Amino acid sequence: MKKIKLKEIDIKQIRYDAEEVFRIGGFYCSEAIVSAFRKHVDPSMPIEMVAAAGGFPIGVGRAKCMCGAVSGAVIVLGYFFSRTEPTTITDPKSMKCLELCYEVQEEFRKMHKGTLCCHIHVKGMDLLSGEHKKQCVSFTGDMAEATAKIIAREYGLKIVG
């Protein structure tokens, strides 16, 4: 688990910032989530983490597979909870990260038609439409919030806001 300096976390602000930077067109969903956690949880996170999230929007490179917001959540959880050196496949850090990533994607499934598939969520929508954007901004907020709750729980942070 990566060390952080926080004692409390403002989940509503993280959600708002992730949604807003996506809403205004600054970043796509996955990038917006990583950016919000960099801003509010670990400013020492390399900016390249935001760039690393850049290929995941619209279901990985516009393939409409797994929702980019889920991908952004997984990237953040990996950053905070996974390993940085090769170990074994049963390394406790790796196992913990997989457990938390499973949790966040299950949360998305519970909230959204039981699927991670972007194609299903945007079926029949014009990807440049307001309807599509509104839905995906909401998905981004949902995943930012779910990820923040996991981080708060795992680090024992007080939730404010």
Short mmCIF file of N, CA and C in Angstrom, two decimals:
data_model
loop_
_atom_site.label_atom_id
_atom_site.label_comp_id
_atom_site.label_asym_id
_atom_site.label_seq_id
_atom_site.Cartn_x
_atom_site.Cartn_y
_atom_site.Cartn_z
N MET A 1 0.85 -1.17 0.00
CA MET A 1 0.00 0.00 0.00
C MET A 1 0.90 1.24 0.00
N LYS A 2 0.65 2.12 -0.92
CA LYS A 2 1.42 3.36 -1.02
C LYS A 2 1.12 4.25 0.18
N LYS A 3 2.14 4.92 0.69
CA LYS A 3 1.93 5.84 1.81
C LYS A 3 1.34 7.14 1.28
N ILE A 4 0.38 7.66 2.02
CA ILE A 4 -0.20 8.97 1.70
C ILE A 4 -0.20 9.82 2.97
N LYS A 5 -0.29 11.12 2.79
CA LYS A 5 -0.22 12.05 3.92
C LYS A 5 -1.59 12.46 4.45
N LEU A 6 -2.64 12.08 3.78
CA LEU A 6 -3.98 12.51 4.16
C LEU A 6 -4.47 11.89 5.46
N LYS A 7 -5.32 12.63 6.13
CA LYS A 7 -6.04 12.12 7.31
C LYS A 7 -7.53 12.05 7.00
N GLU A 8 -7.94 12.80 5.96
CA GLU A 8 -9.35 12.84 5.57
C GLU A 8 -9.44 12.94 4.05
N ILE A 9 -10.62 12.62 3.55
CA ILE A 9 -10.83 12.63 2.11
C ILE A 9 -12.20 13.23 1.81
N ASP A 10 -12.25 14.11 0.84
CA ASP A 10 -13.50 14.75 0.44
C ASP A 10 -14.02 14.05 -0.82
N ILE A 11 -14.84 13.05 -0.61
CA ILE A 11 -15.35 12.23 -1.71
C ILE A 11 -16.18 13.05 -2.68
N LYS A 12 -17.00 13.95 -2.16
CA LYS A 12 -17.84 14.76 -3.05
C LYS A 12 -16.99 15.65 -3.95
N GLN A 13 -15.89 16.19 -3.43
CA GLN A 13 -15.02 17.04 -4.24
C GLN A 13 -14.29 16.23 -5.32
N ILE A 14 -13.86 15.02 -4.96
CA ILE A 14 -13.20 14.16 -5.94
C ILE A 14 -14.19 13.83 -7.06
N ARG A 15 -15.40 13.48 -6.68
CA ARG A 15 -16.43 13.17 -7.69
C ARG A 15 -16.68 14.39 -8.58
N TYR A 16 -16.88 15.54 -7.94
CA TYR A 16 -17.17 16.76 -8.69
C TYR A 16 -16.04 17.08 -9.67
N ASP A 17 -14.81 17.03 -9.20
CA ASP A 17 -13.68 17.38 -10.08
C ASP A 17 -13.53 16.40 -11.24
N ALA A 18 -13.72 15.12 -10.98
CA ALA A 18 -13.64 14.14 -12.06
C ALA A 18 -14.74 14.39 -13.09
N GLU A 19 -15.95 14.61 -12.62
CA GLU A 19 -17.06 14.88 -13.53
C GLU A 19 -16.84 16.18 -14.31
N GLU A 20 -16.41 17.21 -13.62
CA GLU A 20 -16.30 18.52 -14.24
C GLU A 20 -15.22 18.57 -15.32
N VAL A 21 -14.07 17.97 -15.07
CA VAL A 21 -13.00 18.02 -16.07
C VAL A 21 -13.40 17.20 -17.31
N PHE A 22 -14.23 16.19 -17.12
CA PHE A 22 -14.75 15.44 -18.26
C PHE A 22 -15.86 16.23 -18.95
N ARG A 23 -16.76 16.80 -18.15
CA ARG A 23 -17.88 17.57 -18.70
C ARG A 23 -17.41 18.70 -19.61
N ILE A 24 -16.38 19.43 -19.19
CA ILE A 24 -15.90 20.56 -19.98
C ILE A 24 -15.01 20.14 -21.14
N GLY A 25 -14.69 18.87 -21.21
CA GLY A 25 -13.90 18.37 -22.33
C GLY A 25 -12.41 18.42 -22.13
N GLY A 26 -11.97 18.62 -20.89
CA GLY A 26 -10.54 18.66 -20.62
C GLY A 26 -9.89 17.30 -20.69
N PHE A 27 -10.56 16.30 -20.15
CA PHE A 27 -10.09 14.91 -20.17
C PHE A 27 -11.28 14.00 -20.47
N TYR A 28 -10.97 12.82 -20.93
CA TYR A 28 -11.97 11.76 -21.01
C TYR A 28 -12.14 11.14 -19.61
N CYS A 29 -13.07 10.22 -19.50
CA CYS A 29 -13.46 9.61 -18.24
C CYS A 29 -12.28 9.05 -17.43
N SER A 30 -11.51 8.16 -18.02
CA SER A 30 -10.43 7.51 -17.29
C SER A 30 -9.37 8.52 -16.86
N GLU A 31 -9.04 9.44 -17.74
CA GLU A 31 -8.06 10.48 -17.41
C GLU A 31 -8.58 11.39 -16.30
N ALA A 32 -9.86 11.71 -16.35
CA ALA A 32 -10.47 12.59 -15.36
C ALA A 32 -10.41 11.99 -13.96
N ILE A 33 -10.64 10.70 -13.87
CA ILE A 33 -10.58 10.02 -12.57
C ILE A 33 -9.16 10.05 -12.02
N VAL A 34 -8.19 9.69 -12.83
CA VAL A 34 -6.80 9.69 -12.36
C VAL A 34 -6.40 11.11 -11.96
N SER A 35 -6.77 12.08 -12.76
CA SER A 35 -6.44 13.47 -12.48
C SER A 35 -7.03 13.94 -11.14
N ALA A 36 -8.25 13.57 -10.86
CA ALA A 36 -8.90 13.97 -9.60
C ALA A 36 -8.19 13.36 -8.39
N PHE A 37 -7.74 12.12 -8.51
CA PHE A 37 -7.03 11.49 -7.39
C PHE A 37 -5.62 12.06 -7.24
N ARG A 38 -5.03 12.43 -8.33
CA ARG A 38 -3.72 13.10 -8.25
C ARG A 38 -3.87 14.43 -7.53
N LYS A 39 -4.91 15.15 -7.86
CA LYS A 39 -5.13 16.47 -7.27
C LYS A 39 -5.48 16.39 -5.78
N HIS A 40 -6.36 15.46 -5.41
CA HIS A 40 -6.91 15.45 -4.07
C HIS A 40 -6.32 14.44 -3.10
N VAL A 41 -5.70 13.40 -3.62
CA VAL A 41 -5.20 12.35 -2.72
C VAL A 41 -3.68 12.28 -2.71
N ASP A 42 -3.06 12.33 -3.88
CA ASP A 42 -1.60 12.22 -3.92
C ASP A 42 -1.02 13.11 -5.03
N PRO A 43 -0.77 14.38 -4.71
CA PRO A 43 -0.19 15.28 -5.71
C PRO A 43 1.19 14.84 -6.21
N SER A 44 1.84 13.93 -5.48
CA SER A 44 3.13 13.42 -5.95
C SER A 44 2.98 12.33 -7.01
N MET A 45 1.74 11.93 -7.28
CA MET A 45 1.50 10.94 -8.34
C MET A 45 2.07 11.51 -9.64
N PRO A 46 2.88 10.74 -10.33
CA PRO A 46 3.43 11.26 -11.59
C PRO A 46 2.32 11.65 -12.57
N ILE A 47 2.48 12.80 -13.20
CA ILE A 47 1.50 13.27 -14.18
C ILE A 47 1.35 12.26 -15.31
N GLU A 48 2.36 11.46 -15.52
CA GLU A 48 2.30 10.42 -16.55
C GLU A 48 1.22 9.38 -16.27
N MET A 49 0.76 9.30 -15.02
CA MET A 49 -0.36 8.40 -14.71
C MET A 49 -1.62 8.85 -15.43
N VAL A 50 -1.81 10.15 -15.55
CA VAL A 50 -2.95 10.66 -16.31
C VAL A 50 -2.80 10.26 -17.78
N ALA A 51 -1.59 10.43 -18.29
CA ALA A 51 -1.34 10.04 -19.69
C ALA A 51 -1.54 8.54 -19.89
N ALA A 52 -1.16 7.74 -18.90
CA ALA A 52 -1.32 6.29 -19.00
C ALA A 52 -2.80 5.90 -19.10
N ALA A 53 -3.67 6.75 -18.59
CA ALA A 53 -5.11 6.48 -18.65
C ALA A 53 -5.71 6.89 -20.00
N GLY A 54 -4.92 7.52 -20.84
CA GLY A 54 -5.42 8.09 -22.09
C GLY A 54 -5.91 7.13 -23.14
N GLY A 55 -5.55 5.88 -23.06
CA GLY A 55 -5.99 4.91 -24.07
C GLY A 55 -7.28 4.18 -23.72
N PHE A 56 -7.82 4.43 -22.55
CA PHE A 56 -8.97 3.66 -22.07
C PHE A 56 -10.34 4.23 -22.39
N PRO A 57 -10.46 5.51 -22.75
CA PRO A 57 -11.79 6.06 -23.00
C PRO A 57 -12.56 5.34 -24.12
N ILE A 58 -13.87 5.43 -23.97
CA ILE A 58 -14.82 4.85 -24.93
C ILE A 58 -14.52 3.37 -25.12
N GLY A 59 -14.29 2.71 -24.00
CA GLY A 59 -14.13 1.26 -24.01
C GLY A 59 -12.83 0.79 -24.62
N VAL A 60 -11.73 1.39 -24.29
CA VAL A 60 -10.37 1.10 -24.76
C VAL A 60 -10.22 1.48 -26.23
N GLY A 61 -9.69 2.67 -26.43
CA GLY A 61 -9.41 3.15 -27.78
C GLY A 61 -10.62 3.24 -28.68
N ARG A 62 -11.76 3.53 -28.12
CA ARG A 62 -13.04 3.64 -28.84
C ARG A 62 -13.60 2.29 -29.31
N ALA A 63 -13.10 1.20 -28.78
CA ALA A 63 -13.60 -0.13 -29.15
C ALA A 63 -14.93 -0.44 -28.47
N LYS A 64 -15.32 0.38 -27.50
CA LYS A 64 -16.55 0.22 -26.73
C LYS A 64 -16.59 -1.09 -25.95
N CYS A 65 -15.44 -1.49 -25.42
CA CYS A 65 -15.40 -2.68 -24.57
C CYS A 65 -15.65 -2.25 -23.12
N MET A 66 -14.70 -2.41 -22.22
CA MET A 66 -14.92 -2.05 -20.83
C MET A 66 -14.99 -0.53 -20.66
N CYS A 67 -15.97 -0.08 -19.90
CA CYS A 67 -16.17 1.35 -19.63
C CYS A 67 -14.87 2.00 -19.17
N GLY A 68 -14.52 3.12 -19.79
CA GLY A 68 -13.30 3.85 -19.44
C GLY A 68 -13.29 4.36 -18.01
N ALA A 69 -14.46 4.66 -17.46
CA ALA A 69 -14.52 5.11 -16.07
C ALA A 69 -14.07 3.99 -15.12
N VAL A 70 -14.45 2.76 -15.44
CA VAL A 70 -14.00 1.61 -14.64
C VAL A 70 -12.49 1.47 -14.79
N SER A 71 -12.00 1.62 -16.00
CA SER A 71 -10.56 1.54 -16.24
C SER A 71 -9.81 2.58 -15.41
N GLY A 72 -10.32 3.80 -15.36
CA GLY A 72 -9.69 4.84 -14.57
C GLY A 72 -9.65 4.47 -13.09
N ALA A 73 -10.74 3.91 -12.59
CA ALA A 73 -10.79 3.47 -11.20
C ALA A 73 -9.74 2.39 -10.93
N VAL A 74 -9.61 1.45 -11.85
CA VAL A 74 -8.65 0.36 -11.71
C VAL A 74 -7.21 0.90 -11.72
N ILE A 75 -6.94 1.86 -12.58
CA ILE A 75 -5.61 2.47 -12.62
C ILE A 75 -5.28 3.11 -11.27
N VAL A 76 -6.22 3.85 -10.72
CA VAL A 76 -6.01 4.51 -9.43
C VAL A 76 -5.77 3.47 -8.33
N LEU A 77 -6.60 2.45 -8.28
CA LEU A 77 -6.42 1.43 -7.25
C LEU A 77 -5.09 0.71 -7.42
N GLY A 78 -4.69 0.44 -8.64
CA GLY A 78 -3.38 -0.17 -8.87
C GLY A 78 -2.26 0.70 -8.37
N TYR A 79 -2.36 1.99 -8.62
CA TYR A 79 -1.33 2.93 -8.17
C TYR A 79 -1.19 2.89 -6.64
N PHE A 80 -2.29 2.89 -5.94
CA PHE A 80 -2.23 2.94 -4.48
C PHE A 80 -1.98 1.59 -3.82
N PHE A 81 -2.40 0.50 -4.44
CA PHE A 81 -2.37 -0.77 -3.73
C PHE A 81 -1.55 -1.89 -4.35
N SER A 82 -1.02 -1.72 -5.54
CA SER A 82 -0.31 -2.84 -6.15
C SER A 82 1.20 -2.74 -5.97
N ARG A 83 1.88 -3.66 -6.54
CA ARG A 83 3.33 -3.78 -6.39
C ARG A 83 4.06 -3.06 -7.52
N THR A 84 5.33 -2.80 -7.31
CA THR A 84 6.15 -2.14 -8.33
C THR A 84 7.36 -2.98 -8.73
N GLU A 85 7.52 -4.11 -8.08
CA GLU A 85 8.61 -5.03 -8.40
C GLU A 85 8.03 -6.42 -8.64
N PRO A 86 8.66 -7.20 -9.50
CA PRO A 86 8.17 -8.57 -9.71
C PRO A 86 8.28 -9.38 -8.42
N THR A 87 7.24 -10.13 -8.14
CA THR A 87 7.25 -11.01 -6.97
C THR A 87 6.67 -12.35 -7.42
N THR A 88 5.68 -12.82 -6.72
CA THR A 88 4.97 -14.04 -7.12
C THR A 88 3.53 -13.70 -7.40
N ILE A 89 2.85 -14.59 -8.07
CA ILE A 89 1.44 -14.31 -8.39
C ILE A 89 0.56 -14.29 -7.15
N THR A 90 1.06 -14.81 -6.06
CA THR A 90 0.28 -14.81 -4.82
C THR A 90 0.75 -13.73 -3.84
N ASP A 91 1.56 -12.80 -4.30
CA ASP A 91 2.03 -11.70 -3.46
C ASP A 91 0.81 -11.02 -2.83
N PRO A 92 0.82 -10.83 -1.51
CA PRO A 92 -0.33 -10.20 -0.84
C PRO A 92 -0.72 -8.83 -1.41
N LYS A 93 0.26 -8.04 -1.84
CA LYS A 93 -0.07 -6.74 -2.43
C LYS A 93 -0.86 -6.93 -3.72
N SER A 94 -0.42 -7.87 -4.52
CA SER A 94 -1.11 -8.15 -5.78
C SER A 94 -2.52 -8.66 -5.50
N MET A 95 -2.64 -9.56 -4.56
CA MET A 95 -3.94 -10.13 -4.23
C MET A 95 -4.89 -9.05 -3.70
N LYS A 96 -4.37 -8.15 -2.86
CA LYS A 96 -5.20 -7.07 -2.31
C LYS A 96 -5.67 -6.16 -3.43
N CYS A 97 -4.77 -5.81 -4.34
CA CYS A 97 -5.14 -4.94 -5.45
C CYS A 97 -6.23 -5.59 -6.31
N LEU A 98 -6.08 -6.86 -6.61
CA LEU A 98 -7.08 -7.56 -7.41
C LEU A 98 -8.44 -7.57 -6.69
N GLU A 99 -8.41 -7.78 -5.39
CA GLU A 99 -9.64 -7.78 -4.59
C GLU A 99 -10.35 -6.42 -4.68
N LEU A 100 -9.59 -5.35 -4.53
CA LEU A 100 -10.17 -4.01 -4.55
C LEU A 100 -10.67 -3.64 -5.95
N CYS A 101 -9.94 -4.05 -6.97
CA CYS A 101 -10.37 -3.78 -8.34
C CYS A 101 -11.64 -4.56 -8.68
N TYR A 102 -11.72 -5.78 -8.18
CA TYR A 102 -12.94 -6.56 -8.37
C TYR A 102 -14.11 -5.84 -7.68
N GLU A 103 -13.87 -5.35 -6.49
CA GLU A 103 -14.91 -4.63 -5.74
C GLU A 103 -15.43 -3.43 -6.52
N VAL A 104 -14.53 -2.62 -7.07
CA VAL A 104 -14.97 -1.40 -7.75
C VAL A 104 -15.73 -1.73 -9.04
N GLN A 105 -15.30 -2.74 -9.77
CA GLN A 105 -16.03 -3.08 -10.99
C GLN A 105 -17.38 -3.71 -10.66
N GLU A 106 -17.46 -4.43 -9.56
CA GLU A 106 -18.75 -4.99 -9.13
C GLU A 106 -19.70 -3.87 -8.74
N GLU A 107 -19.17 -2.83 -8.14
CA GLU A 107 -20.00 -1.67 -7.77
C GLU A 107 -20.59 -1.05 -9.04
N PHE A 108 -19.77 -0.93 -10.08
CA PHE A 108 -20.25 -0.39 -11.35
C PHE A 108 -21.36 -1.29 -11.91
N ARG A 109 -21.13 -2.60 -11.90
CA ARG A 109 -22.13 -3.54 -12.41
C ARG A 109 -23.46 -3.39 -11.67
N LYS A 110 -23.40 -3.26 -10.35
CA LYS A 110 -24.62 -3.12 -9.55
C LYS A 110 -25.40 -1.86 -9.95
N MET A 111 -24.68 -0.81 -10.25
CA MET A 111 -25.32 0.47 -10.56
C MET A 111 -25.78 0.57 -12.01
N HIS A 112 -25.18 -0.21 -12.91
CA HIS A 112 -25.39 0.03 -14.34
C HIS A 112 -25.59 -1.26 -15.16
N LYS A 113 -26.80 -1.76 -15.13
CA LYS A 113 -27.24 -2.84 -16.01
C LYS A 113 -26.43 -4.13 -15.90
N GLY A 114 -25.64 -4.30 -14.87
CA GLY A 114 -24.91 -5.55 -14.67
C GLY A 114 -23.76 -5.78 -15.63
N THR A 115 -23.34 -4.75 -16.34
CA THR A 115 -22.28 -4.95 -17.33
C THR A 115 -21.27 -3.80 -17.33
N LEU A 116 -20.06 -4.13 -17.70
CA LEU A 116 -19.00 -3.13 -17.86
C LEU A 116 -18.91 -2.67 -19.31
N CYS A 117 -19.66 -3.30 -20.17
CA CYS A 117 -19.53 -3.11 -21.62
C CYS A 117 -20.05 -1.74 -22.07
N CYS A 118 -19.14 -0.92 -22.51
CA CYS A 118 -19.46 0.42 -23.01
C CYS A 118 -20.47 0.32 -24.17
N HIS A 119 -20.28 -0.67 -25.01
CA HIS A 119 -21.15 -0.84 -26.18
C HIS A 119 -22.62 -0.94 -25.77
N ILE A 120 -22.89 -1.66 -24.70
CA ILE A 120 -24.26 -1.81 -24.22
C ILE A 120 -24.78 -0.49 -23.66
N HIS A 121 -23.94 0.21 -22.93
CA HIS A 121 -24.37 1.46 -22.30
C HIS A 121 -24.61 2.59 -23.30
N VAL A 122 -23.94 2.56 -24.43
CA VAL A 122 -24.10 3.65 -25.41
C VAL A 122 -24.91 3.22 -26.64
N LYS A 123 -25.45 2.03 -26.60
CA LYS A 123 -26.21 1.52 -27.74
C LYS A 123 -27.32 2.50 -28.13
N GLY A 124 -27.32 2.86 -29.39
CA GLY A 124 -28.34 3.76 -29.92
C GLY A 124 -28.07 5.23 -29.67
N MET A 125 -26.98 5.54 -29.00
CA MET A 125 -26.66 6.94 -28.71
C MET A 125 -25.66 7.48 -29.73
N ASP A 126 -25.83 8.73 -30.08
CA ASP A 126 -24.83 9.44 -30.86
C ASP A 126 -23.73 9.82 -29.87
N LEU A 127 -22.49 9.38 -30.14
CA LEU A 127 -21.41 9.62 -29.19
C LEU A 127 -21.06 11.10 -29.03
N LEU A 128 -21.58 11.93 -29.86
CA LEU A 128 -21.36 13.37 -29.72
C LEU A 128 -22.56 14.07 -29.09
N SER A 129 -23.55 13.26 -28.69
CA SER A 129 -24.79 13.84 -28.16
C SER A 129 -24.68 14.22 -26.69
N GLY A 130 -25.57 15.07 -26.27
CA GLY A 130 -25.66 15.45 -24.87
C GLY A 130 -26.05 14.28 -23.99
N GLU A 131 -26.91 13.40 -24.52
CA GLU A 131 -27.35 12.24 -23.76
C GLU A 131 -26.17 11.35 -23.41
N HIS A 132 -25.32 11.07 -24.38
CA HIS A 132 -24.14 10.23 -24.16
C HIS A 132 -23.21 10.89 -23.15
N LYS A 133 -22.94 12.15 -23.35
CA LYS A 133 -22.00 12.86 -22.47
C LYS A 133 -22.52 12.88 -21.04
N LYS A 134 -23.81 13.16 -20.86
CA LYS A 134 -24.40 13.21 -19.53
C LYS A 134 -24.25 11.86 -18.82
N GLN A 135 -24.53 10.77 -19.53
CA GLN A 135 -24.42 9.44 -18.96
C GLN A 135 -22.98 9.14 -18.56
N CYS A 136 -22.05 9.43 -19.44
CA CYS A 136 -20.65 9.08 -19.17
C CYS A 136 -20.03 9.97 -18.09
N VAL A 137 -20.45 11.20 -18.00
CA VAL A 137 -20.01 12.07 -16.89
C VAL A 137 -20.49 11.46 -15.57
N SER A 138 -21.72 10.99 -15.55
CA SER A 138 -22.27 10.35 -14.36
C SER A 138 -21.50 9.08 -14.01
N PHE A 139 -21.20 8.26 -15.00
CA PHE A 139 -20.41 7.04 -14.77
C PHE A 139 -19.05 7.40 -14.18
N THR A 140 -18.45 8.47 -14.70
CA THR A 140 -17.15 8.92 -14.20
C THR A 140 -17.26 9.30 -12.73
N GLY A 141 -18.29 10.04 -12.38
CA GLY A 141 -18.50 10.40 -10.98
C GLY A 141 -18.74 9.20 -10.10
N ASP A 142 -19.53 8.26 -10.60
CA ASP A 142 -19.81 7.04 -9.83
C ASP A 142 -18.52 6.29 -9.51
N MET A 143 -17.65 6.16 -10.49
CA MET A 143 -16.41 5.42 -10.28
C MET A 143 -15.41 6.20 -9.44
N ALA A 144 -15.37 7.51 -9.58
CA ALA A 144 -14.51 8.32 -8.72
C ALA A 144 -14.95 8.19 -7.26
N GLU A 145 -16.26 8.25 -7.04
CA GLU A 145 -16.79 8.13 -5.69
C GLU A 145 -16.55 6.75 -5.10
N ALA A 146 -16.82 5.71 -5.88
CA ALA A 146 -16.60 4.34 -5.38
C ALA A 146 -15.13 4.10 -5.05
N THR A 147 -14.25 4.62 -5.88
CA THR A 147 -12.81 4.47 -5.64
C THR A 147 -12.40 5.23 -4.40
N ALA A 148 -12.91 6.43 -4.23
CA ALA A 148 -12.59 7.24 -3.04
C ALA A 148 -13.06 6.55 -1.77
N LYS A 149 -14.21 5.92 -1.81
CA LYS A 149 -14.72 5.20 -0.63
C LYS A 149 -13.81 4.03 -0.28
N ILE A 150 -13.33 3.32 -1.29
CA ILE A 150 -12.41 2.21 -1.04
C ILE A 150 -11.12 2.73 -0.43
N ILE A 151 -10.58 3.80 -0.98
CA ILE A 151 -9.33 4.37 -0.46
C ILE A 151 -9.55 4.86 0.98
N ALA A 152 -10.67 5.51 1.22
CA ALA A 152 -10.97 5.98 2.59
C ALA A 152 -11.00 4.81 3.56
N ARG A 153 -11.68 3.77 3.19
CA ARG A 153 -11.80 2.59 4.07
C ARG A 153 -10.43 1.95 4.31
N GLU A 154 -9.69 1.73 3.23
CA GLU A 154 -8.42 1.01 3.34
C GLU A 154 -7.35 1.80 4.09
N TYR A 155 -7.38 3.11 3.98
CA TYR A 155 -6.41 3.95 4.68
C TYR A 155 -6.93 4.48 6.01
N GLY A 156 -8.18 4.19 6.34
CA GLY A 156 -8.77 4.67 7.59
C GLY A 156 -8.92 6.18 7.60
N LEU A 157 -9.29 6.76 6.45
CA LEU A 157 -9.43 8.20 6.33
C LEU A 157 -10.83 8.65 6.74
N LYS A 158 -10.89 9.80 7.35
CA LYS A 158 -12.17 10.42 7.69
C LYS A 158 -12.77 10.98 6.41
N ILE A 159 -14.05 10.73 6.18
CA ILE A 159 -14.74 11.26 5.01
C ILE A 159 -15.35 12.60 5.38
N VAL A 160 -15.01 13.62 4.60
CA VAL A 160 -15.55 14.96 4.81
C VAL A 160 -16.29 15.39 3.53
N GLY A 161 -17.09 16.43 3.65
CA GLY A 161 -17.77 16.96 2.46
C GLY A 161 -19.04 16.28 2.12
#
